[in-house]
Amino acid sequence: KWGCEPIPIAVLAVAFDPQEPNLTYAATAGAGVFRSIDVGALWEPSNKGLLGSSVASLLIDPVDPRVLFAGMGSFAGSVARSADDGASWHQRNLWDVNSAIGSLASDPRSAETLYTGVSQTHSALPPGPNLHHTRSGGAHWDLAGWDIVSQQEQFDGMTVPEVVVDQLHPDIVFASVRLNNIHSSDGLYRTEDGDQTWERVFQCPSQVPRFVTIAPSDASVIYASCYAELHRTDNGGDSWTLAGSLSVWARDLAVSPTDPYTVHVGSWTEGVLRSDDGGTTWTESSVGIPAGEFGHRQVQSIAIDPYDPNRMVASTALAGVMQSTDAGQTWTLMSNGLTSFDIHSLVFDPLDR
C-alpha cells in the first residue's frame, strides 16, 4: 500500500479554443498537455502519442480549432500535431533534434501554415537562421529568415525566442533574433512579404526582445519587452518608443482583445501587473496568486479569453493555473487535476522478498 502526495505541475503556457469558450489547454514543464472542457474547473492529461513530457509552447489553429500544435521543450527538437482536440498527437520533427521550440505562430489563412522559433539549443548549429516555416502542418519544414543571415558579415547561428504573425495581414511576421556571436545585430526583425525580405525594426538597449505581442483589436499597436522595460509601436513597427519601465522583469505579455492600450505583464516576482495607458503606468494585479520563496509570485504566462476580456488565466510555477473573472483584480486557483507524481528512482528491499 502506497501513500504519496501529488506534486503541483509547473504550467508554461495556456491556450483558449477560439470557437469553444469552455475549452482550454495547458502546457506543462514535466507532464505534457492537459485539457479542460469546463473553463479550468477540472483538468485531464491529453498526451496520447506525445513523445516527451516537457511542452514549451501551444498553438490552436485559428481556422480549424480541432488542430493543435505543441512545441516541445527540454531540447526535444520537435513539434507535435493533434487533429482531434488534443486526444492524440503525432510528432513533426525538425532538423535540429537538440532544440527547444519556445514559440509557435500561425497564418490565419491556412490551417497548415505556421512558423516556429527555436528558443534554445544544445547542439552545434549548422549555418542556418533557426526559424522554421511549414505549409504542410509540420510534415515538411523549411528554414525561413535567410535574408537575416545574408545581412551579417559573420554568422555563427542564431536563436529565435519569439515569432508572431499579424493576424490581419499575415504576410507580416515579426521574429525576435539573437545572433550567437554578433549581438550588435540582435533585435526584432520584420518581413512584410512572407519571408522574402527582412529588416530590423527595433533593438533593445541591452538584449534581444524576449516577448512580443500584437494587439488583437489594432495590429498597428505592438509591444516588446526588454527585461524591465516595455517598448511600444503605434504604427506597425516603423518607429518605437519606451512606453514605460517596470519594477520587475516581464515573463509574458497579454493585450486586451478590445482595447489595444490595456496590457498585462506576467512577472517572476510580482505576479501580474496591469497598465491601462499603453504601458506608461502600472498597478499590481495579483490578489489571490500565492507567494513562494522570498514572497515571490512567479507567473510564467498569461492569456486573455478572446470571448470575455474580463476572464484571464495565469500559469504559475508554484500552483498551476490561476483564473480571474474581473480583468485581473482577483485570482482563484483552477488546478484540479493538474498534478503529477514525480518518481525519480525505485529500489527493492534486499531482505524482504
Tab-separated table of C-alpha atoms in Angstrom:
chain	number	residue	atom	x	y	z
A	1	LYS	CA	0.000	0.000	0.000
A	2	TRP	CA	1.470	3.311	-1.104
A	3	GLY	CA	0.885	6.825	0.105
A	4	CYS	CA	2.042	9.782	-1.950
A	5	GLU	CA	1.222	13.446	-2.230
A	6	PRO	CA	0.743	14.697	-5.811
A	7	ILE	CA	3.118	17.430	-6.918
A	8	PRO	CA	1.751	20.658	-8.443
A	9	ILE	CA	2.833	20.984	-12.072
A	10	ALA	CA	4.684	24.000	-13.452
A	11	VAL	CA	2.459	25.302	-16.275
A	12	LEU	CA	4.367	27.077	-19.066
A	13	ALA	CA	1.526	28.161	-21.367
A	14	VAL	CA	-2.277	28.236	-21.582
A	15	ALA	CA	-4.382	28.463	-24.760
A	16	PHE	CA	-8.101	29.150	-25.295
A	17	ASP	CA	-10.105	27.487	-28.047
A	18	PRO	CA	-11.188	30.368	-30.350
A	19	GLN	CA	-14.628	28.835	-31.021
A	20	GLU	CA	-15.473	26.908	-27.837
A	21	PRO	CA	-15.275	29.225	-24.792
A	22	ASN	CA	-15.146	26.432	-22.207
A	23	LEU	CA	-12.265	24.510	-23.820
A	24	THR	CA	-8.795	25.339	-22.507
A	25	TYR	CA	-5.366	23.709	-22.837
A	26	ALA	CA	-2.278	23.881	-20.626
A	27	ALA	CA	1.334	23.072	-21.498
A	28	THR	CA	3.443	21.811	-18.600
A	29	ALA	CA	7.129	21.501	-17.850
A	30	GLY	CA	7.064	17.820	-16.971
A	31	ALA	CA	3.654	16.256	-17.598
A	32	GLY	CA	2.790	17.093	-21.201
A	33	VAL	CA	-0.507	18.704	-22.226
A	34	PHE	CA	-3.655	18.982	-20.108
A	35	ARG	CA	-7.173	19.732	-21.334
A	36	SER	CA	-10.204	21.228	-19.602
A	37	ILE	CA	-13.743	21.288	-21.018
A	38	ASP	CA	-15.244	23.291	-18.154
A	39	VAL	CA	-13.277	26.539	-18.073
A	40	GLY	CA	-10.485	25.029	-15.982
A	41	ALA	CA	-12.601	23.521	-13.184
A	42	LEU	CA	-11.108	20.074	-13.936
A	43	TRP	CA	-8.014	19.219	-15.967
A	44	GLU	CA	-7.183	15.875	-17.554
A	45	PRO	CA	-3.942	14.778	-19.259
A	46	SER	CA	-4.073	14.715	-23.049
A	47	ASN	CA	-0.812	13.039	-24.057
A	48	LYS	CA	-1.546	10.025	-26.259
A	49	GLY	CA	1.280	9.844	-28.827
A	50	LEU	CA	3.173	12.766	-27.322
A	51	LEU	CA	6.881	11.900	-27.211
A	52	GLY	CA	8.206	13.856	-24.269
A	53	SER	CA	6.792	15.398	-21.128
A	54	SER	CA	8.021	18.992	-21.419
A	55	VAL	CA	5.929	21.270	-23.649
A	56	ALA	CA	7.206	24.823	-24.069
A	57	SER	CA	4.505	26.324	-26.311
A	58	LEU	CA	0.966	25.702	-27.554
A	59	LEU	CA	-0.948	26.889	-30.613
A	60	ILE	CA	-4.578	26.335	-31.596
A	61	ASP	CA	-5.186	26.615	-35.317
A	62	PRO	CA	-7.363	29.707	-35.978
A	63	VAL	CA	-9.056	28.092	-38.996
A	64	ASP	CA	-9.731	24.636	-37.556
A	65	PRO	CA	-9.502	24.685	-33.737
A	66	ARG	CA	-9.573	20.881	-33.595
A	67	VAL	CA	-5.982	21.121	-34.816
A	68	LEU	CA	-3.370	21.915	-32.159
A	69	PHE	CA	0.400	22.212	-32.219
A	70	ALA	CA	2.709	21.695	-29.245
A	71	GLY	CA	6.290	22.937	-29.268
A	72	MET	CA	8.382	20.502	-27.282
A	73	GLY	CA	10.823	21.711	-24.651
A	74	SER	CA	13.811	20.067	-22.991
A	75	PHE	CA	15.639	20.053	-26.315
A	76	ALA	CA	13.318	17.505	-27.931
A	77	GLY	CA	13.539	19.340	-31.276
A	78	SER	CA	10.017	18.655	-32.473
A	79	VAL	CA	6.506	20.000	-32.879
A	80	ALA	CA	3.594	17.664	-32.132
A	81	ARG	CA	0.308	17.968	-34.036
A	82	SER	CA	-3.167	16.907	-32.946
A	83	ALA	CA	-6.194	16.837	-35.242
A	84	ASP	CA	-8.736	15.794	-32.600
A	85	ASP	CA	-8.758	18.441	-29.865
A	86	GLY	CA	-5.646	17.017	-28.241
A	87	ALA	CA	-6.952	13.448	-27.860
A	88	SER	CA	-3.952	12.100	-29.813
A	89	TRP	CA	-0.683	13.538	-31.086
A	90	HIS	CA	1.780	12.897	-33.896
A	91	GLN	CA	5.346	14.191	-33.882
A	92	ARG	CA	6.618	16.548	-36.587
A	93	ASN	CA	10.391	16.572	-36.114
A	94	LEU	CA	12.636	19.459	-37.068
A	95	TRP	CA	16.170	19.027	-38.336
A	96	ASP	CA	17.873	20.077	-35.087
A	97	VAL	CA	16.890	17.434	-32.541
A	98	ASN	CA	18.541	19.260	-29.630
A	99	SER	CA	16.376	22.361	-29.730
A	100	ALA	CA	13.568	23.712	-27.551
A	101	ILE	CA	10.604	25.102	-29.502
A	102	GLY	CA	9.681	28.140	-27.449
A	103	SER	CA	7.412	29.940	-29.916
A	104	LEU	CA	4.696	28.986	-32.418
A	105	ALA	CA	2.757	31.342	-34.715
A	106	SER	CA	0.133	30.587	-37.357
A	107	ASP	CA	-1.051	32.086	-40.626
A	108	PRO	CA	-4.828	32.711	-40.284
A	109	ARG	CA	-5.429	31.902	-43.973
A	110	SER	CA	-4.340	28.288	-43.802
A	111	ALA	CA	-4.787	25.546	-41.239
A	112	GLU	CA	-1.416	24.078	-42.157
A	113	THR	CA	0.882	27.127	-42.287
A	114	LEU	CA	2.886	28.139	-39.245
A	115	TYR	CA	6.262	29.372	-38.004
A	116	THR	CA	8.345	28.063	-35.143
A	117	GLY	CA	11.145	29.777	-33.294
A	118	VAL	CA	13.932	27.752	-31.685
A	119	SER	CA	14.496	29.446	-28.337
A	120	GLN	CA	17.406	27.355	-27.051
A	121	THR	CA	19.768	24.747	-28.408
A	122	HIS	CA	22.420	22.422	-27.060
A	123	SER	CA	23.898	21.432	-30.394
A	124	ALA	CA	26.399	22.897	-32.811
A	125	LEU	CA	24.042	24.556	-35.258
A	126	PRO	CA	24.626	24.392	-38.993
A	127	PRO	CA	24.795	27.828	-40.619
A	128	GLY	CA	21.067	28.483	-40.786
A	129	PRO	CA	18.602	31.007	-39.332
A	130	ASN	CA	16.889	28.569	-36.898
A	131	LEU	CA	13.477	29.965	-37.811
A	132	HIS	CA	11.238	27.305	-39.350
A	133	HIS	CA	8.235	27.547	-41.666
A	134	THR	CA	5.799	24.863	-42.805
A	135	ARG	CA	2.876	24.848	-45.235
A	136	SER	CA	2.023	21.206	-44.592
A	137	GLY	CA	1.084	21.160	-40.914
A	138	GLY	CA	4.611	20.183	-39.971
A	139	ALA	CA	5.034	17.242	-42.350
A	140	HIS	CA	7.833	19.201	-44.045
A	141	TRP	CA	9.773	22.164	-42.691
A	142	ASP	CA	11.781	24.863	-44.433
A	143	LEU	CA	14.259	27.234	-42.875
A	144	ALA	CA	12.973	30.817	-43.002
A	145	GLY	CA	14.771	34.106	-42.422
A	146	TRP	CA	17.670	33.556	-44.801
A	147	ASP	CA	17.635	37.271	-45.618
A	148	ILE	CA	18.575	37.967	-41.983
A	149	VAL	CA	21.598	35.696	-42.415
A	150	SER	CA	22.633	37.430	-45.651
A	151	GLN	CA	22.793	40.793	-43.848
A	152	GLN	CA	25.514	39.602	-41.450
A	153	GLU	CA	29.223	39.963	-42.212
A	154	GLN	CA	29.827	36.953	-39.997
A	155	PHE	CA	27.318	34.313	-38.992
A	156	ASP	CA	27.608	31.544	-36.435
A	157	GLY	CA	23.986	30.573	-35.879
A	158	MET	CA	21.060	32.248	-34.145
A	159	THR	CA	18.073	31.521	-31.928
A	160	VAL	CA	14.551	32.957	-32.174
A	161	PRO	CA	12.879	33.345	-28.754
A	162	GLU	CA	9.676	34.793	-30.226
A	163	VAL	CA	7.864	34.808	-33.569
A	164	VAL	CA	4.445	36.425	-34.152
A	165	VAL	CA	2.239	36.744	-37.247
A	166	ASP	CA	-0.035	39.717	-37.915
A	167	GLN	CA	-3.461	38.049	-37.970
A	168	LEU	CA	-4.965	40.805	-40.154
A	169	HIS	CA	-2.008	40.990	-42.563
A	170	PRO	CA	-0.417	37.526	-42.387
A	171	ASP	CA	2.439	38.277	-44.780
A	172	ILE	CA	3.775	40.456	-41.955
A	173	VAL	CA	5.820	38.394	-39.499
A	174	PHE	CA	7.992	39.552	-36.601
A	175	ALA	CA	10.887	37.485	-35.250
A	176	SER	CA	12.973	38.251	-32.189
A	177	VAL	CA	16.514	37.265	-33.197
A	178	ARG	CA	19.560	36.555	-31.051
A	179	LEU	CA	22.736	36.056	-33.092
A	180	ASN	CA	25.311	33.846	-31.429
A	181	ASN	CA	28.432	35.968	-31.827
A	182	ILE	CA	27.254	39.281	-33.299
A	183	HIS	CA	24.983	40.748	-30.649
A	184	SER	CA	25.128	44.193	-32.237
A	185	SER	CA	22.789	42.765	-34.877
A	186	ASP	CA	20.316	41.290	-32.360
A	187	GLY	CA	16.809	42.680	-32.402
A	188	LEU	CA	13.255	42.433	-33.693
A	189	TYR	CA	13.109	41.733	-37.430
A	190	ARG	CA	10.076	42.144	-39.683
A	191	THR	CA	9.084	40.739	-43.046
A	192	GLU	CA	6.183	42.233	-44.985
A	193	ASP	CA	6.356	39.845	-47.926
A	194	GLY	CA	6.025	36.447	-46.303
A	195	ASP	CA	9.729	35.744	-45.604
A	196	GLN	CA	11.291	37.089	-48.797
A	197	THR	CA	12.999	40.087	-47.209
A	198	TRP	CA	13.582	41.076	-43.579
A	199	GLU	CA	14.594	44.300	-41.859
A	200	ARG	CA	15.442	45.039	-38.251
A	201	VAL	CA	12.822	47.437	-36.885
A	202	PHE	CA	13.737	47.516	-33.202
A	203	GLN	CA	16.677	46.802	-30.920
A	204	CYS	CA	16.627	46.636	-27.134
A	205	PRO	CA	19.249	48.725	-25.332
A	206	SER	CA	20.881	45.666	-23.752
A	207	GLN	CA	19.372	42.408	-25.075
A	208	VAL	CA	17.059	40.812	-27.607
A	209	PRO	CA	13.290	41.471	-27.184
A	210	ARG	CA	12.007	38.424	-25.324
A	211	PHE	CA	8.231	38.821	-25.537
A	212	VAL	CA	6.431	40.442	-28.463
A	213	THR	CA	2.641	40.873	-28.648
A	214	ILE	CA	0.408	42.391	-31.333
A	215	ALA	CA	-2.799	43.995	-30.034
A	216	PRO	CA	-5.732	41.855	-31.281
A	217	SER	CA	-8.000	44.850	-31.904
A	218	ASP	CA	-5.388	47.041	-33.634
A	219	ALA	CA	-2.455	45.375	-35.397
A	220	SER	CA	-0.549	48.658	-35.603
A	221	VAL	CA	-0.033	48.557	-31.806
A	222	ILE	CA	2.743	46.134	-30.839
A	223	TYR	CA	4.573	45.656	-27.538
A	224	ALA	CA	8.075	44.298	-26.955
A	225	SER	CA	9.681	43.656	-23.581
A	226	CYS	CA	13.339	44.258	-22.784
A	227	TYR	CA	13.852	42.917	-19.269
A	228	ALA	CA	12.100	45.561	-17.122
A	229	GLU	CA	11.337	47.938	-19.999
A	230	LEU	CA	8.269	47.817	-22.207
A	231	HIS	CA	8.514	49.369	-25.659
A	232	ARG	CA	5.590	50.091	-27.980
A	233	THR	CA	4.921	50.982	-31.584
A	234	ASP	CA	1.680	52.569	-32.782
A	235	ASN	CA	2.458	52.274	-36.495
A	236	GLY	CA	3.096	48.602	-37.065
A	237	GLY	CA	6.766	48.635	-36.141
A	238	ASP	CA	8.071	51.603	-38.163
A	239	SER	CA	9.029	53.533	-35.013
A	240	TRP	CA	9.197	52.617	-31.317
A	241	THR	CA	9.041	54.453	-28.008
A	242	LEU	CA	9.758	53.450	-24.434
A	243	ALA	CA	6.224	53.011	-23.134
A	244	GLY	CA	7.262	52.571	-19.526
A	245	SER	CA	9.529	50.891	-17.030
A	246	LEU	CA	8.560	48.041	-14.743
A	247	SER	CA	9.792	47.215	-11.266
A	248	VAL	CA	10.364	43.617	-12.373
A	249	TRP	CA	11.372	41.650	-15.455
A	250	ALA	CA	8.497	40.696	-17.754
A	251	ARG	CA	7.837	36.981	-18.270
A	252	ASP	CA	4.904	37.345	-20.679
A	253	LEU	CA	2.614	39.944	-22.233
A	254	ALA	CA	-1.127	39.895	-22.939
A	255	VAL	CA	-3.145	42.696	-24.541
A	256	SER	CA	-6.890	43.113	-24.118
A	257	PRO	CA	-8.869	41.846	-27.144
A	258	THR	CA	-10.954	45.037	-27.103
A	259	ASP	CA	-8.525	47.792	-26.011
A	260	PRO	CA	-5.019	47.964	-27.546
A	261	TYR	CA	-3.718	50.064	-24.650
A	262	THR	CA	-4.765	47.738	-21.836
A	263	VAL	CA	-1.824	45.393	-21.330
A	264	HIS	CA	-0.953	42.829	-18.669
A	265	VAL	CA	2.521	41.593	-17.791
A	266	GLY	CA	3.346	38.367	-16.017
A	267	SER	CA	6.452	38.601	-13.859
A	268	TRP	CA	8.745	36.229	-11.974
A	269	THR	CA	8.414	38.029	-8.639
A	270	GLU	CA	5.338	40.304	-8.512
A	271	GLY	CA	2.697	38.172	-10.208
A	272	VAL	CA	0.634	40.162	-12.722
A	273	LEU	CA	0.919	43.881	-13.446
A	274	ARG	CA	-1.664	45.898	-15.382
A	275	SER	CA	-1.489	49.102	-17.415
A	276	ASP	CA	-4.476	50.954	-18.882
A	277	ASP	CA	-2.447	53.583	-20.724
A	278	GLY	CA	-0.246	51.545	-23.038
A	279	GLY	CA	2.463	50.797	-20.508
A	280	THR	CA	3.130	54.236	-19.024
A	281	THR	CA	1.808	53.483	-15.523
A	282	TRP	CA	1.384	50.133	-13.787
A	283	THR	CA	-0.555	48.669	-10.880
A	284	GLU	CA	-0.098	45.265	-9.278
A	285	SER	CA	-2.964	42.922	-10.098
A	286	SER	CA	-2.112	39.765	-8.145
A	287	VAL	CA	-4.624	39.346	-5.307
A	288	GLY	CA	-5.008	35.608	-4.738
A	289	ILE	CA	-1.831	34.467	-6.527
A	290	PRO	CA	0.184	32.528	-3.924
A	291	ALA	CA	3.651	33.698	-2.948
A	292	GLY	CA	6.539	31.289	-2.745
A	293	GLU	CA	10.110	31.615	-1.555
A	294	PHE	CA	11.119	35.193	-0.648
A	295	GLY	CA	7.490	36.240	-1.203
A	296	HIS	CA	7.759	35.932	-4.991
A	297	ARG	CA	4.626	35.369	-7.072
A	298	GLN	CA	6.000	33.511	-10.066
A	299	VAL	CA	3.886	33.829	-13.222
A	300	GLN	CA	5.104	32.009	-16.319
A	301	SER	CA	2.487	33.134	-18.834
A	302	ILE	CA	-0.852	34.898	-19.060
A	303	ALA	CA	-3.738	34.690	-21.526
A	304	ILE	CA	-6.994	36.578	-22.012
A	305	ASP	CA	-10.210	34.883	-23.113
A	306	PRO	CA	-10.999	36.127	-26.660
A	307	TYR	CA	-14.732	35.953	-25.811
A	308	ASP	CA	-14.545	37.781	-22.485
A	309	PRO	CA	-11.758	40.315	-21.763
A	310	ASN	CA	-12.573	40.090	-18.044
A	311	ARG	CA	-11.587	36.424	-17.920
A	312	MET	CA	-7.872	35.747	-17.701
A	313	VAL	CA	-5.679	32.800	-16.787
A	314	ALA	CA	-2.142	32.877	-15.429
A	315	SER	CA	0.146	29.868	-15.386
A	316	THR	CA	2.374	29.779	-12.333
A	317	ALA	CA	5.465	27.898	-11.267
A	318	LEU	CA	4.017	27.031	-7.855
A	319	ALA	CA	0.261	26.480	-8.078
A	320	GLY	CA	-0.573	25.587	-11.669
A	321	VAL	CA	-3.328	27.701	-13.246
A	322	MET	CA	-4.956	30.755	-11.684
A	323	GLN	CA	-8.119	32.315	-13.109
A	324	SER	CA	-9.519	35.825	-12.895
A	325	THR	CA	-13.041	36.842	-13.893
A	326	ASP	CA	-12.619	40.543	-13.106
A	327	ALA	CA	-9.821	41.520	-15.518
A	328	GLY	CA	-7.056	40.514	-13.132
A	329	GLN	CA	-8.166	42.258	-9.969
A	330	THR	CA	-8.526	38.961	-8.066
A	331	TRP	CA	-7.405	35.402	-8.818
A	332	THR	CA	-8.583	31.923	-7.794
A	333	LEU	CA	-6.888	28.552	-8.127
A	334	MET	CA	-8.130	26.434	-11.073
A	335	SER	CA	-5.740	23.464	-10.950
A	336	ASN	CA	-7.890	20.474	-10.043
A	337	GLY	CA	-6.205	17.566	-11.846
A	338	LEU	CA	-3.038	19.493	-12.702
A	339	THR	CA	-0.777	17.304	-10.582
A	340	SER	CA	1.756	14.538	-11.120
A	341	PHE	CA	3.810	12.055	-9.141
A	342	ASP	CA	7.467	12.827	-9.821
A	343	ILE	CA	9.201	9.468	-9.228
A	344	HIS	CA	12.965	9.565	-9.801
A	345	SER	CA	14.003	6.032	-8.813
A	346	LEU	CA	12.783	2.695	-7.475
A	347	VAL	CA	14.636	0.111	-5.323
A	348	PHE	CA	13.870	-3.377	-3.981
A	349	ASP	CA	14.187	-4.305	-0.331
A	350	PRO	CA	17.171	-6.694	-0.360
A	351	LEU	CA	15.943	-8.581	2.727
A	352	ASP	CA	12.211	-8.830	2.099
A	353	ARG	CA	11.363	-10.999	-0.917
